Short mmCIF file of C-alpha atoms and ligand atoms in Angstrom, two decimals:
data_model
loop_
_atom_site.label_atom_id
_atom_site.label_comp_id
_atom_site.label_asym_id
_atom_site.label_seq_id
_atom_site.Cartn_x
_atom_site.Cartn_y
_atom_site.Cartn_z
CA MET A 8 0.01 0.01 -0.02
CA LYS A 9 1.35 3.30 -1.04
CA ASN A 10 -0.21 5.79 1.26
CA ARG A 11 -2.48 6.41 4.14
CA ARG A 12 -5.49 6.71 1.87
CA ASP A 13 -4.81 3.33 0.39
CA PHE A 14 -4.43 1.96 3.84
CA LEU A 15 -7.81 3.33 4.86
CA ARG A 16 -9.42 2.05 1.75
CA ASN A 17 -7.89 -1.41 1.98
CA THR A 18 -7.97 -2.05 5.67
CA LEU A 19 -10.90 -0.07 6.91
CA GLY A 20 -12.92 -0.74 3.79
CA LEU A 21 -13.51 2.94 3.23
CA GLY A 22 -13.55 2.63 -0.54
CA ALA A 23 -16.44 4.95 -1.34
CA GLY A 24 -15.56 8.56 -1.92
CA LEU A 25 -11.85 7.88 -2.26
CA ALA A 26 -10.01 7.27 -5.47
CA ALA A 27 -11.49 4.59 -7.70
CA ALA A 28 -10.22 1.33 -6.29
CA PRO A 29 -9.38 -1.72 -8.37
CA ARG A 30 -12.11 -4.27 -7.97
CA LEU A 31 -9.96 -6.59 -5.88
CA PHE A 32 -9.32 -3.98 -3.28
CA ALA A 33 -12.83 -2.70 -3.00
CA ALA A 34 -14.84 -3.19 0.12
CA PRO A 35 -16.49 -6.60 0.07
CA GLN A 36 -19.96 -6.93 -1.38
CA GLU A 37 -22.79 -7.20 1.05
CA SER A 38 -23.68 -10.59 -0.31
CA GLY A 39 -20.17 -11.74 0.68
CA ALA A 40 -19.49 -15.34 1.34
CA GLY A 41 -21.95 -15.26 4.20
CA MET A 42 -24.20 -18.11 5.09
CA ASP A 43 -27.81 -17.74 5.86
CA MET A 44 -28.79 -18.63 9.41
CA LYS A 45 -30.75 -21.61 8.12
CA HIS A 46 -27.52 -23.28 7.16
CA MET A 47 -26.14 -22.82 10.65
CA GLY A 48 -29.01 -24.13 12.76
CA HIS A 49 -32.70 -23.94 12.96
CA ALA A 50 -34.11 -21.37 10.60
CA THR A 51 -35.80 -19.49 13.32
CA GLU A 52 -34.48 -15.97 13.36
CA ARG A 53 -33.35 -13.15 11.25
CA THR A 54 -33.27 -14.80 7.91
CA SER A 55 -33.10 -11.30 6.51
CA SER A 56 -29.70 -10.51 7.94
CA ARG A 57 -26.91 -12.72 6.88
CA ILE A 58 -24.69 -14.10 9.55
CA LEU A 59 -21.20 -15.23 8.59
CA PRO A 60 -20.27 -18.17 10.78
CA VAL A 61 -16.86 -18.11 12.41
CA GLU A 62 -14.45 -20.84 11.29
CA THR A 63 -12.23 -22.41 13.94
CA PRO A 64 -9.82 -24.58 11.97
CA ASP A 65 -9.10 -27.88 13.73
CA VAL A 66 -11.79 -27.30 16.33
CA PRO A 67 -15.38 -28.50 15.96
CA GLN A 68 -18.49 -26.40 16.23
CA LEU A 69 -20.93 -27.17 19.01
CA PRO A 70 -24.38 -28.04 17.64
CA TRP A 71 -27.55 -27.00 19.47
CA ARG A 72 -31.18 -27.84 19.65
CA MET A 73 -34.04 -25.45 20.13
CA ASP A 74 -36.22 -25.90 23.19
CA GLY A 75 -39.00 -23.45 22.51
CA SER A 76 -37.17 -20.17 22.21
CA VAL A 77 -34.11 -21.38 24.07
CA LYS A 78 -30.95 -22.45 22.28
CA GLU A 79 -29.69 -25.47 24.16
CA PHE A 80 -26.10 -26.77 24.10
CA ASN A 81 -24.42 -29.72 25.80
CA LEU A 82 -20.87 -29.49 27.05
CA ILE A 83 -19.10 -32.46 28.58
CA ALA A 84 -15.97 -31.75 30.60
CA GLU A 85 -13.77 -34.79 30.11
CA PRO A 86 -10.23 -36.12 29.54
CA VAL A 87 -9.31 -36.03 25.86
CA LYS A 88 -6.52 -37.43 23.75
CA GLN A 89 -5.41 -34.60 21.52
CA GLU A 90 -2.95 -35.06 18.67
CA ILE A 91 -1.17 -31.74 18.81
CA PHE A 92 1.42 -32.77 16.27
CA PRO A 93 1.83 -35.82 14.02
CA GLY A 94 2.30 -38.77 16.35
CA ARG A 95 2.28 -36.63 19.47
CA ILE A 96 -0.90 -37.58 21.26
CA VAL A 97 -1.18 -36.03 24.67
CA ASP A 98 -3.60 -36.42 27.55
CA LEU A 99 -5.41 -33.19 27.99
CA TRP A 100 -8.71 -32.17 29.56
CA GLY A 101 -11.25 -30.50 27.42
CA TYR A 102 -14.85 -30.58 26.29
CA ASN A 103 -16.72 -33.01 24.03
CA GLY A 104 -13.52 -34.75 22.94
CA SER A 105 -11.60 -31.63 22.05
CA ALA A 106 -9.12 -29.28 23.66
CA PRO A 107 -9.83 -26.48 23.13
CA GLY A 108 -13.47 -27.34 23.44
CA PRO A 109 -15.94 -26.89 20.59
CA THR A 110 -16.84 -23.41 19.43
CA ILE A 111 -20.20 -22.00 20.50
CA GLN A 112 -21.89 -19.42 18.22
CA VAL A 113 -24.97 -17.51 19.22
CA ASN A 114 -26.68 -14.27 18.27
CA GLN A 115 -26.94 -11.20 20.36
CA GLY A 116 -30.20 -11.38 22.25
CA ASP A 117 -30.38 -15.19 22.33
CA ARG A 118 -31.68 -17.05 25.30
CA VAL A 119 -29.10 -19.78 25.83
CA ARG A 120 -29.04 -22.90 27.96
CA ILE A 121 -25.84 -24.85 28.40
CA ILE A 122 -25.97 -28.20 30.14
CA VAL A 123 -22.54 -28.91 31.57
CA ASP A 124 -21.78 -32.52 32.54
CA ASN A 125 -18.67 -33.25 34.52
CA HIS A 126 -16.96 -36.48 33.41
CA LEU A 127 -13.69 -35.55 35.10
CA PRO A 128 -12.42 -37.39 38.13
CA GLU A 129 -12.65 -34.19 40.19
CA ALA A 130 -14.89 -31.16 40.56
CA THR A 131 -14.98 -28.48 37.96
CA SER A 132 -16.74 -25.17 37.33
CA MET A 133 -17.65 -23.41 34.08
CA HIS A 134 -17.04 -19.72 33.84
CA TRP A 135 -18.47 -17.56 31.05
CA HIS A 136 -15.64 -15.13 30.60
CA GLY A 137 -16.82 -11.53 30.36
CA PHE A 138 -20.50 -12.33 30.21
CA GLU A 139 -22.82 -9.81 31.77
CA ILE A 140 -25.18 -12.36 33.28
CA SER A 141 -26.62 -12.92 36.73
CA ASN A 142 -24.14 -13.81 39.45
CA GLU A 143 -25.45 -17.33 40.08
CA MET A 144 -24.72 -18.19 36.37
CA ASP A 145 -21.12 -16.88 36.49
CA GLY A 146 -19.55 -20.22 37.32
CA ALA A 147 -17.20 -18.94 40.05
CA PRO A 148 -16.71 -21.96 42.25
CA GLY A 149 -17.52 -21.43 45.88
CA SER A 150 -18.85 -17.90 45.56
CA SER A 151 -21.53 -18.14 42.89
CA GLN A 152 -22.17 -21.89 42.97
CA ASP A 153 -20.93 -25.14 44.36
CA PRO A 154 -18.34 -26.77 42.11
CA ILE A 155 -19.79 -29.40 39.81
CA PRO A 156 -18.79 -32.71 41.40
CA PRO A 157 -17.40 -35.58 39.33
CA GLY A 158 -20.42 -37.15 37.63
CA GLY A 159 -22.44 -34.03 38.32
CA ARG A 160 -24.29 -31.59 36.06
CA PHE A 161 -24.99 -27.88 36.19
CA VAL A 162 -27.46 -26.16 33.89
CA TYR A 163 -26.54 -22.62 32.94
CA GLU A 164 -29.12 -20.36 31.40
CA PHE A 165 -28.94 -16.75 30.44
CA THR A 166 -29.94 -14.14 27.86
CA LEU A 167 -27.04 -12.57 26.03
CA HIS A 168 -27.19 -8.91 25.24
CA GLN A 169 -23.47 -8.59 24.29
CA GLU A 170 -21.66 -9.14 21.01
CA GLY A 171 -18.05 -10.07 20.27
CA THR A 172 -15.35 -12.69 20.80
CA TYR A 173 -15.91 -14.33 24.16
CA PHE A 174 -14.86 -17.68 25.60
CA TYR A 175 -15.73 -20.23 28.25
CA HIS A 176 -13.29 -21.97 30.53
CA SER A 177 -13.01 -24.01 33.67
CA HIS A 178 -12.51 -21.78 36.66
CA MET A 179 -10.16 -24.26 38.30
CA ALA A 180 -6.74 -22.82 37.57
CA MET A 181 -4.87 -26.03 36.92
CA GLN A 182 -7.63 -27.31 34.69
CA GLU A 183 -7.20 -24.21 32.56
CA MET A 184 -3.61 -25.25 32.08
CA VAL A 185 -4.54 -28.68 30.65
CA GLY A 186 -6.82 -27.45 27.94
CA MET A 187 -10.18 -26.44 29.35
CA ILE A 188 -11.27 -23.47 27.24
CA GLY A 189 -13.46 -22.88 24.19
CA ALA A 190 -14.51 -19.99 21.99
CA PHE A 191 -17.95 -18.41 22.49
CA ILE A 192 -18.84 -16.12 19.59
CA MET A 193 -21.73 -13.71 20.01
CA HIS A 194 -22.81 -12.43 16.62
CA PRO A 195 -24.08 -8.84 16.66
CA LYS A 196 -27.66 -7.98 15.90
CA GLU A 197 -26.55 -5.69 13.15
CA PRO A 198 -23.56 -7.04 11.25
CA TYR A 199 -20.35 -5.15 11.85
CA ARG A 200 -19.30 -2.68 9.15
CA PRO A 201 -17.49 -3.10 6.96
CA ARG A 202 -18.66 -6.67 6.41
CA VAL A 203 -16.01 -9.38 6.25
CA ASP A 204 -15.88 -12.27 3.82
CA LYS A 205 -13.99 -14.59 6.18
CA ASP A 206 -14.12 -14.82 9.91
CA PHE A 207 -11.73 -17.06 11.81
CA ALA A 208 -11.02 -17.74 15.45
CA ILE A 209 -7.79 -19.08 16.96
CA ILE A 210 -7.32 -20.13 20.57
CA MET A 211 -3.79 -20.06 21.95
CA GLN A 212 -2.66 -22.63 24.53
CA GLU A 213 0.63 -23.75 25.89
CA TYR A 214 1.84 -26.97 27.56
CA ALA A 215 4.94 -28.23 29.23
CA ILE A 216 5.32 -31.86 28.18
CA LEU A 217 8.59 -33.74 28.57
CA PRO A 218 9.69 -36.04 25.78
CA ASN A 219 7.93 -39.41 26.04
CA ILE A 220 5.49 -38.09 28.61
CA LYS A 221 1.87 -37.64 27.75
CA VAL A 222 0.55 -35.44 30.51
CA PRO A 223 1.34 -31.75 30.61
CA ASN A 224 3.04 -30.45 33.70
CA SER A 225 0.56 -27.78 34.76
CA MET A 226 2.82 -26.52 37.55
CA ASN A 227 5.53 -25.53 35.11
CA MET A 228 6.26 -21.93 34.24
CA GLU A 229 7.91 -22.58 30.92
CA PHE A 230 6.38 -24.27 27.92
CA ASN A 231 7.58 -26.34 25.07
CA TRP A 232 4.39 -27.06 23.17
CA LEU A 233 2.55 -24.01 21.91
CA THR A 234 -0.67 -24.50 20.01
CA PHE A 235 -3.17 -22.67 17.79
CA ASN A 236 -6.54 -24.41 18.09
CA GLY A 237 -4.93 -27.45 19.70
CA LYS A 238 -2.27 -27.97 17.02
CA ALA A 239 1.38 -27.01 16.86
CA GLY A 240 2.87 -25.98 13.53
CA PRO A 241 3.10 -27.46 10.94
CA ALA A 242 -0.03 -29.39 12.02
CA THR A 243 -2.04 -26.17 12.17
CA THR A 244 -4.51 -25.63 9.36
CA PRO A 245 -3.91 -22.56 7.20
CA LEU A 246 -6.59 -19.86 6.87
CA ILE A 247 -7.70 -19.88 3.27
CA VAL A 248 -8.84 -16.61 1.80
CA ARG A 249 -9.44 -15.27 -1.69
CA HIS A 250 -7.40 -12.39 -2.93
CA GLY A 251 -9.20 -9.14 -2.14
CA GLU A 252 -11.42 -10.50 0.61
CA ARG A 253 -11.84 -8.71 3.91
CA VAL A 254 -10.79 -11.02 6.73
CA ARG A 255 -11.37 -11.05 10.48
CA ILE A 256 -9.25 -13.16 12.80
CA ARG A 257 -10.33 -13.48 16.41
CA LEU A 258 -7.42 -14.34 18.71
CA ILE A 259 -8.08 -15.79 22.13
CA ASN A 260 -5.49 -16.48 24.79
CA LEU A 261 -5.66 -18.55 27.99
CA GLY A 262 -2.40 -19.68 29.52
CA MET A 263 0.59 -18.32 31.41
CA ASP A 264 2.03 -16.15 28.69
CA HIS A 265 1.05 -13.21 26.54
CA HIS A 266 1.40 -13.71 22.81
CA PRO A 267 2.39 -11.02 20.26
CA ILE A 268 0.65 -12.33 17.17
CA HIS A 269 2.20 -11.14 13.96
CA LEU A 270 0.87 -11.26 10.40
CA HIS A 271 3.18 -11.10 7.39
CA GLY A 272 2.46 -9.03 4.32
CA HIS A 273 -0.45 -6.98 5.60
CA GLN A 274 -1.35 -4.23 8.02
CA PHE A 275 -4.42 -4.89 10.13
CA VAL A 276 -6.59 -2.99 12.56
CA VAL A 277 -7.72 -4.21 15.95
CA THR A 278 -11.47 -3.97 15.84
CA GLY A 279 -12.48 -5.79 19.00
CA THR A 280 -11.35 -6.98 22.43
CA GLU A 281 -12.70 -9.48 24.93
CA GLY A 282 -15.24 -6.73 25.71
CA GLY A 283 -16.69 -6.62 22.21
CA ARG A 284 -16.48 -4.33 19.18
CA GLN A 285 -14.34 -1.18 19.42
CA PRO A 286 -15.37 2.06 17.71
CA ALA A 287 -13.69 2.54 14.32
CA SER A 288 -12.13 5.76 15.59
CA THR A 289 -9.78 3.60 17.72
CA TRP A 290 -8.55 1.41 14.87
CA GLY A 291 -4.91 2.17 14.24
CA PRO A 292 -2.81 0.19 11.80
CA GLY A 293 -0.41 -2.51 12.97
CA ASN A 294 0.83 -5.94 12.08
CA THR A 295 1.42 -7.34 15.57
CA VAL A 296 -1.10 -7.49 18.34
CA LEU A 297 -0.31 -8.47 21.91
CA VAL A 298 -2.99 -10.87 23.15
CA GLY A 299 -2.63 -10.98 26.86
CA VAL A 300 -3.73 -13.78 29.14
CA ALA A 301 -7.53 -13.91 29.37
CA GLN A 302 -7.86 -11.46 26.53
CA SER A 303 -9.22 -11.66 23.00
CA ARG A 304 -8.38 -9.42 20.09
CA ASP A 305 -10.16 -9.19 16.74
CA VAL A 306 -8.05 -8.04 13.83
CA GLU A 307 -9.28 -7.15 10.37
CA PHE A 308 -7.62 -6.52 7.06
CA VAL A 309 -8.16 -6.74 3.37
CA ALA A 310 -6.19 -9.61 1.91
CA SER A 311 -4.73 -7.42 -0.83
CA ASN A 312 -1.36 -9.07 -1.09
CA PRO A 313 -1.30 -12.54 -2.67
CA GLY A 314 0.86 -15.23 -1.19
CA ASP A 315 1.27 -17.64 1.68
CA TRP A 316 1.74 -15.38 4.69
CA MET A 317 2.85 -16.54 8.09
CA LEU A 318 0.65 -15.76 11.09
CA HIS A 319 2.48 -16.52 14.30
CA CYS A 320 3.33 -15.64 17.86
CA HIS A 321 6.57 -13.70 17.71
CA LEU A 322 8.05 -14.96 21.00
CA PRO A 323 10.96 -17.03 19.64
CA HIS A 324 10.34 -19.90 22.09
CA HIS A 325 6.74 -19.98 20.96
CA MET A 326 7.86 -20.79 17.42
CA MET A 327 9.32 -24.09 18.39
CA ASN A 328 8.17 -27.62 19.16
CA GLN A 329 9.09 -29.76 22.08
CA MET A 330 11.96 -27.55 23.04
CA SER A 331 13.68 -29.30 25.87
CA SER A 332 17.20 -29.82 27.08
CA MET A 333 16.87 -33.52 26.35
CA VAL A 334 16.33 -33.06 22.66
CA GLY A 335 18.67 -31.82 20.00
CA PRO A 336 22.28 -30.79 20.02
CA MET A 337 21.89 -27.87 22.35
CA SER A 338 25.41 -28.38 23.58
CA ARG A 339 28.59 -30.20 22.66
CA ARG A 340 28.84 -31.76 26.08
CA ASN A 341 28.54 -35.54 26.41
CA GLY A 342 25.97 -35.25 29.09
CA MET A 343 23.78 -32.66 30.61
CA PRO A 344 20.91 -32.62 33.08
CA ALA A 345 17.60 -33.62 31.57
CA GLY A 346 15.74 -31.05 33.58
CA ASN A 347 15.97 -28.90 36.61
CA ASP A 348 13.93 -27.93 39.58
CA MET A 349 11.50 -25.02 39.35
CA GLU A 350 13.92 -22.27 40.25
CA ARG A 351 16.75 -23.27 37.93
CA GLY A 352 14.21 -24.18 35.28
CA MET A 353 13.11 -20.59 35.34
CA GLY A 354 16.67 -19.34 35.20
CA MET A 355 17.02 -18.40 38.88
CA LEU A 356 20.28 -19.35 40.52
CA ARG A 357 21.14 -19.63 44.22
CA GLN A 358 24.67 -20.84 43.67
CA GLY A 359 27.07 -21.65 40.90
CA SER A 360 27.48 -19.88 37.61
CA ALA A 361 25.19 -20.13 34.66
CA THR A 362 27.82 -22.06 32.74
CA SER A 363 28.81 -24.48 35.49
CA GLU A 364 28.65 -28.21 34.95
CA GLU A 365 25.51 -28.64 37.05
CA ASN A 366 23.58 -25.72 35.53
CA GLY A 367 25.03 -25.43 32.10
CA PRO A 368 22.76 -25.66 29.11
CA SER A 369 19.72 -26.72 31.04
CA LEU A 370 19.52 -23.41 32.85
CA GLY A 371 16.23 -21.76 32.05
CA ARG A 372 15.17 -24.78 30.05
CA GLY A 373 14.03 -27.00 32.84
CA LEU A 374 10.61 -28.40 32.77
CA GLY A 375 10.07 -28.12 36.49
CA VAL A 376 8.61 -30.67 38.78
CA GLY A 377 8.57 -34.14 37.28
CA SER A 378 11.80 -33.81 35.36
CA THR A 379 15.02 -34.84 36.95
CA ALA A 380 18.46 -33.43 36.85
CA GLU A 381 19.94 -36.78 37.68
CA GLN A 382 19.04 -38.17 34.30
CA THR A 383 21.86 -36.93 32.13
CA VAL A 384 21.37 -37.26 28.43
CA ALA A 385 24.17 -37.64 25.97
CA ASN A 386 23.89 -35.41 22.95
CA SER A 387 26.40 -36.67 20.51
CA PRO A 388 29.10 -34.13 20.26
CA LEU A 389 29.41 -32.52 16.93
CA LYS A 390 32.59 -33.42 15.12
CA ALA A 391 34.79 -30.53 14.17
CA GLY A 392 35.19 -29.97 10.50
CA ASP A 393 32.03 -31.60 9.18
CA PRO A 394 29.02 -31.41 11.41
CA MET A 395 27.05 -33.59 9.06
CA GLN A 396 29.31 -36.57 9.48
CA ASN A 397 27.51 -37.23 12.71
CA GLN A 398 24.44 -39.16 11.62
CA ASP A 399 23.67 -40.81 14.94
CA MET A 400 22.25 -37.75 16.56
CA PRO A 401 19.32 -38.71 18.71
CA GLY A 402 15.99 -37.48 17.52
CA MET A 403 17.19 -36.97 14.00
CA GLN A 404 15.47 -39.92 12.36
CA HIS A 405 11.75 -39.65 12.43
CA GLN A 406 9.50 -41.63 10.21
CA GLY A 407 7.83 -39.49 7.61
CA MET A 408 10.33 -36.69 7.86
CA GLN A 409 12.10 -35.55 4.77
CA MET A 410 15.71 -36.11 5.56
CA GLY A 411 17.32 -33.12 4.05
CA ASN A 412 20.55 -31.74 5.47
CA PRO A 413 20.69 -28.44 7.26
CA GLU A 414 22.99 -26.02 5.57
CA VAL A 415 25.96 -25.36 7.76
CA SER A 416 29.28 -23.89 6.88
CA LYS A 417 32.50 -25.91 7.03
CA ASP A 418 33.75 -23.94 9.99
CA ALA A 419 30.42 -23.97 11.83
CA ASN A 420 31.85 -25.61 14.93
CA SER A 421 34.42 -22.89 15.39
CA VAL A 422 31.72 -20.22 15.58
CA PRO A 423 30.65 -19.40 19.14
CA GLY A 424 26.97 -20.01 19.58
CA PHE A 425 26.63 -22.61 16.93
CA PRO A 426 24.24 -24.34 16.61
CA GLN A 427 21.23 -22.12 17.00
CA ASP A 428 18.66 -22.90 14.39
CA ALA A 429 20.61 -25.29 12.21
CA PHE A 430 19.09 -28.29 13.90
CA MET A 431 16.00 -26.74 15.47
CA GLU A 432 14.23 -26.09 12.22
CA GLY A 433 15.00 -26.50 8.58
CA PRO A 434 14.83 -29.08 5.85
CA MET A 435 15.44 -32.12 8.06
CA MET A 436 12.43 -31.19 10.17
CA ALA A 437 10.13 -31.06 7.15
CA MET A 438 7.13 -33.34 7.14
CA ASP A 439 5.00 -32.05 4.29
CA GLN A 440 3.39 -35.45 3.68
CA MET A 441 2.59 -36.10 7.33
CA VAL A 442 0.51 -32.97 7.60
CA ASP A 443 -0.95 -33.11 4.11
CA LYS A 444 -4.46 -31.64 3.83
CA PRO A 445 -6.34 -29.59 1.26
CA GLU A 446 -5.44 -26.30 2.94
CA ASN A 447 -1.73 -27.08 2.49
CA PHE A 448 -2.08 -27.84 -1.21
CA GLY A 449 0.46 -25.97 -3.33
CA LEU A 450 2.73 -24.77 -0.55
CA ARG A 451 6.43 -24.80 -1.41
CA PRO A 452 8.02 -28.19 -0.91
CA GLY A 453 9.70 -28.36 2.47
CA TRP A 454 7.57 -25.58 3.94
CA SER A 455 6.74 -27.63 7.04
CA GLY A 456 10.35 -27.69 8.26
CA PHE A 457 10.08 -24.05 9.29
CA MET A 458 6.67 -24.11 10.93
CA ALA A 459 6.51 -24.89 14.62
CA GLY A 460 4.58 -23.87 17.68
CA MET A 461 2.11 -21.06 17.32
CA MET A 462 2.36 -20.69 13.57
CA THR A 463 0.02 -20.96 10.66
CA PHE A 464 -0.55 -19.34 7.28
CA VAL A 465 -2.98 -16.88 5.93
CA ARG A 466 -3.03 -18.03 2.33
CA VAL A 467 -4.20 -15.20 0.07
CA LEU A 468 -4.97 -17.00 -3.17
CA PRO A 469 -5.98 -16.06 -6.64
CA PRO A 470 -9.47 -17.31 -7.59
CA ASP A 471 -8.31 -20.45 -9.42
CA LYS A 472 -6.07 -21.66 -6.62
CA TYR A 473 -8.69 -20.76 -4.06
CA ASP A 474 -11.34 -22.72 -5.93
CA GLN A 475 -8.99 -25.68 -6.24
CA ILE A 476 -8.50 -25.91 -2.49
CA MET A 477 -12.20 -25.52 -1.83
CA GLU A 478 -12.81 -28.35 -4.29
CA LEU A 479 -10.25 -30.56 -2.54
CA ARG A 480 -11.81 -29.72 0.80
CA LYS A 481 -15.25 -30.64 -0.43
CA LYS A 482 -13.98 -33.91 -1.74
CA GLN A 483 -12.32 -34.73 1.57
CA GLU A 484 -15.43 -33.83 3.53
CA GLY A 485 -17.49 -35.94 1.18
CA ASN A 486 -15.35 -38.93 2.12
CA LYS A 487 -15.91 -38.46 5.79
CA PRO A 488 -19.10 -39.81 7.28
CA MET A 489 -21.03 -37.04 9.02
CA LYS A 490 -20.41 -37.57 12.69
CA MET A 491 -23.53 -37.02 14.78
CA ASP A 492 -22.50 -38.09 18.21
CA MET A 493 -25.10 -36.12 20.08
CA PRO A 494 -28.64 -37.41 19.91
CA GLY A 495 -31.24 -34.80 19.10
CA MET A 496 -28.70 -32.50 17.42
CA GLU A 497 -29.90 -32.09 13.89
CA HIS A 498 -27.65 -29.32 12.66
CA LYS A 499 -24.06 -28.62 12.63
CA TYR A 500 -22.09 -25.70 11.31
CA GLU A 501 -20.56 -26.38 8.01
CU1 CU B 608 3.60 -16.67 22.35
#
């Protein structure tokens, strides 16, 4: 974009009255790609106004049934097995078989009933984050209600007068840390202006999971698995948009860290928070938005720049998978502690220097309680001269990975600090085939080697490529039997 006026036209959709805009950059048509309400659920209300359902890639939508004028949902709090990365199936807690839990979408003004069943081995409580509802429906354990005992049920019912990107979560702190959150979208009575053609939501979560362990360490303060909608890159599913479309992405964060989410190739405006829509007068341009813990941020932009653009958390450690002192050639020592206690794991020292034998490379990398410093792990030392001679590096040979060689210079081992990224990401980490799906079609070969943690793509595609992917997606969905695991639920979001 050349100037401020272009920015306003492209990002704010203020096409009218400015210079004649090329068709692709014009504000989206009212007809848009929106779906009529009758495709989303019972055709009861507001068929005149078109509601664009929010897509949550990799996370299911929660169906509902109508009980008179009440929209009724079922949520089951339960342990789930979540494949956060090819072959990495972890034990999380979530809702209805998913962590994060399924996305709930309602309309402003709806009367909503949510039946929460607790299939966990301990008590839980469901909090409706930011909802302006009566106190006894707030889900604050102890103060607004008794916790829901294992095997118990609580029926929440309220009328929603708000609009925006909300979420639900367990109000038991440690349960939050093992997956228990879901998106709760309240569509406004009058659609937001300018209208968008695509509306996505991404929930950010983080887990500390030692290699070969399946249960996250919820006491830990540092994390080595970072997910968008329950998947770590490259297992995340790209957001597919057509060149010229106006796009909204709703970012939701529940964890221990704040995430600066950065989009390549475009400027966006922040149009909403966890409190709902913000007035357009507050929308300043940016390309990185800090999504703090317990916050949501809506960003909008016109996808005016074709290409496969990364969308990711910009904290370097959040762009990695399974980072741990046990894995990878983090050091040229023959042995180093597998993990440390909480304090050293967080980089706090009471005695010894940061480079001493006992602290060494595991300082600040510990995974806290549950890991042990006694278990030293040999990382094969790199051989001087030709780092690639060493083919017996642990963790290097994974089935399905494309075994390319990282590019390193001949004198790499003489350079202080080496290796940094040579073995953390790159061609030998690529697994294009393992994460193959319609949304990845046409990405550059080897792309997956550089995607990890909280990373995905916004793919801004010309019409033919866009249609091709939609066609592939349709074919894939056609092959899958429609799963209706909840009796009485007739409709699902597409
Ligand atoms: Cu982050």
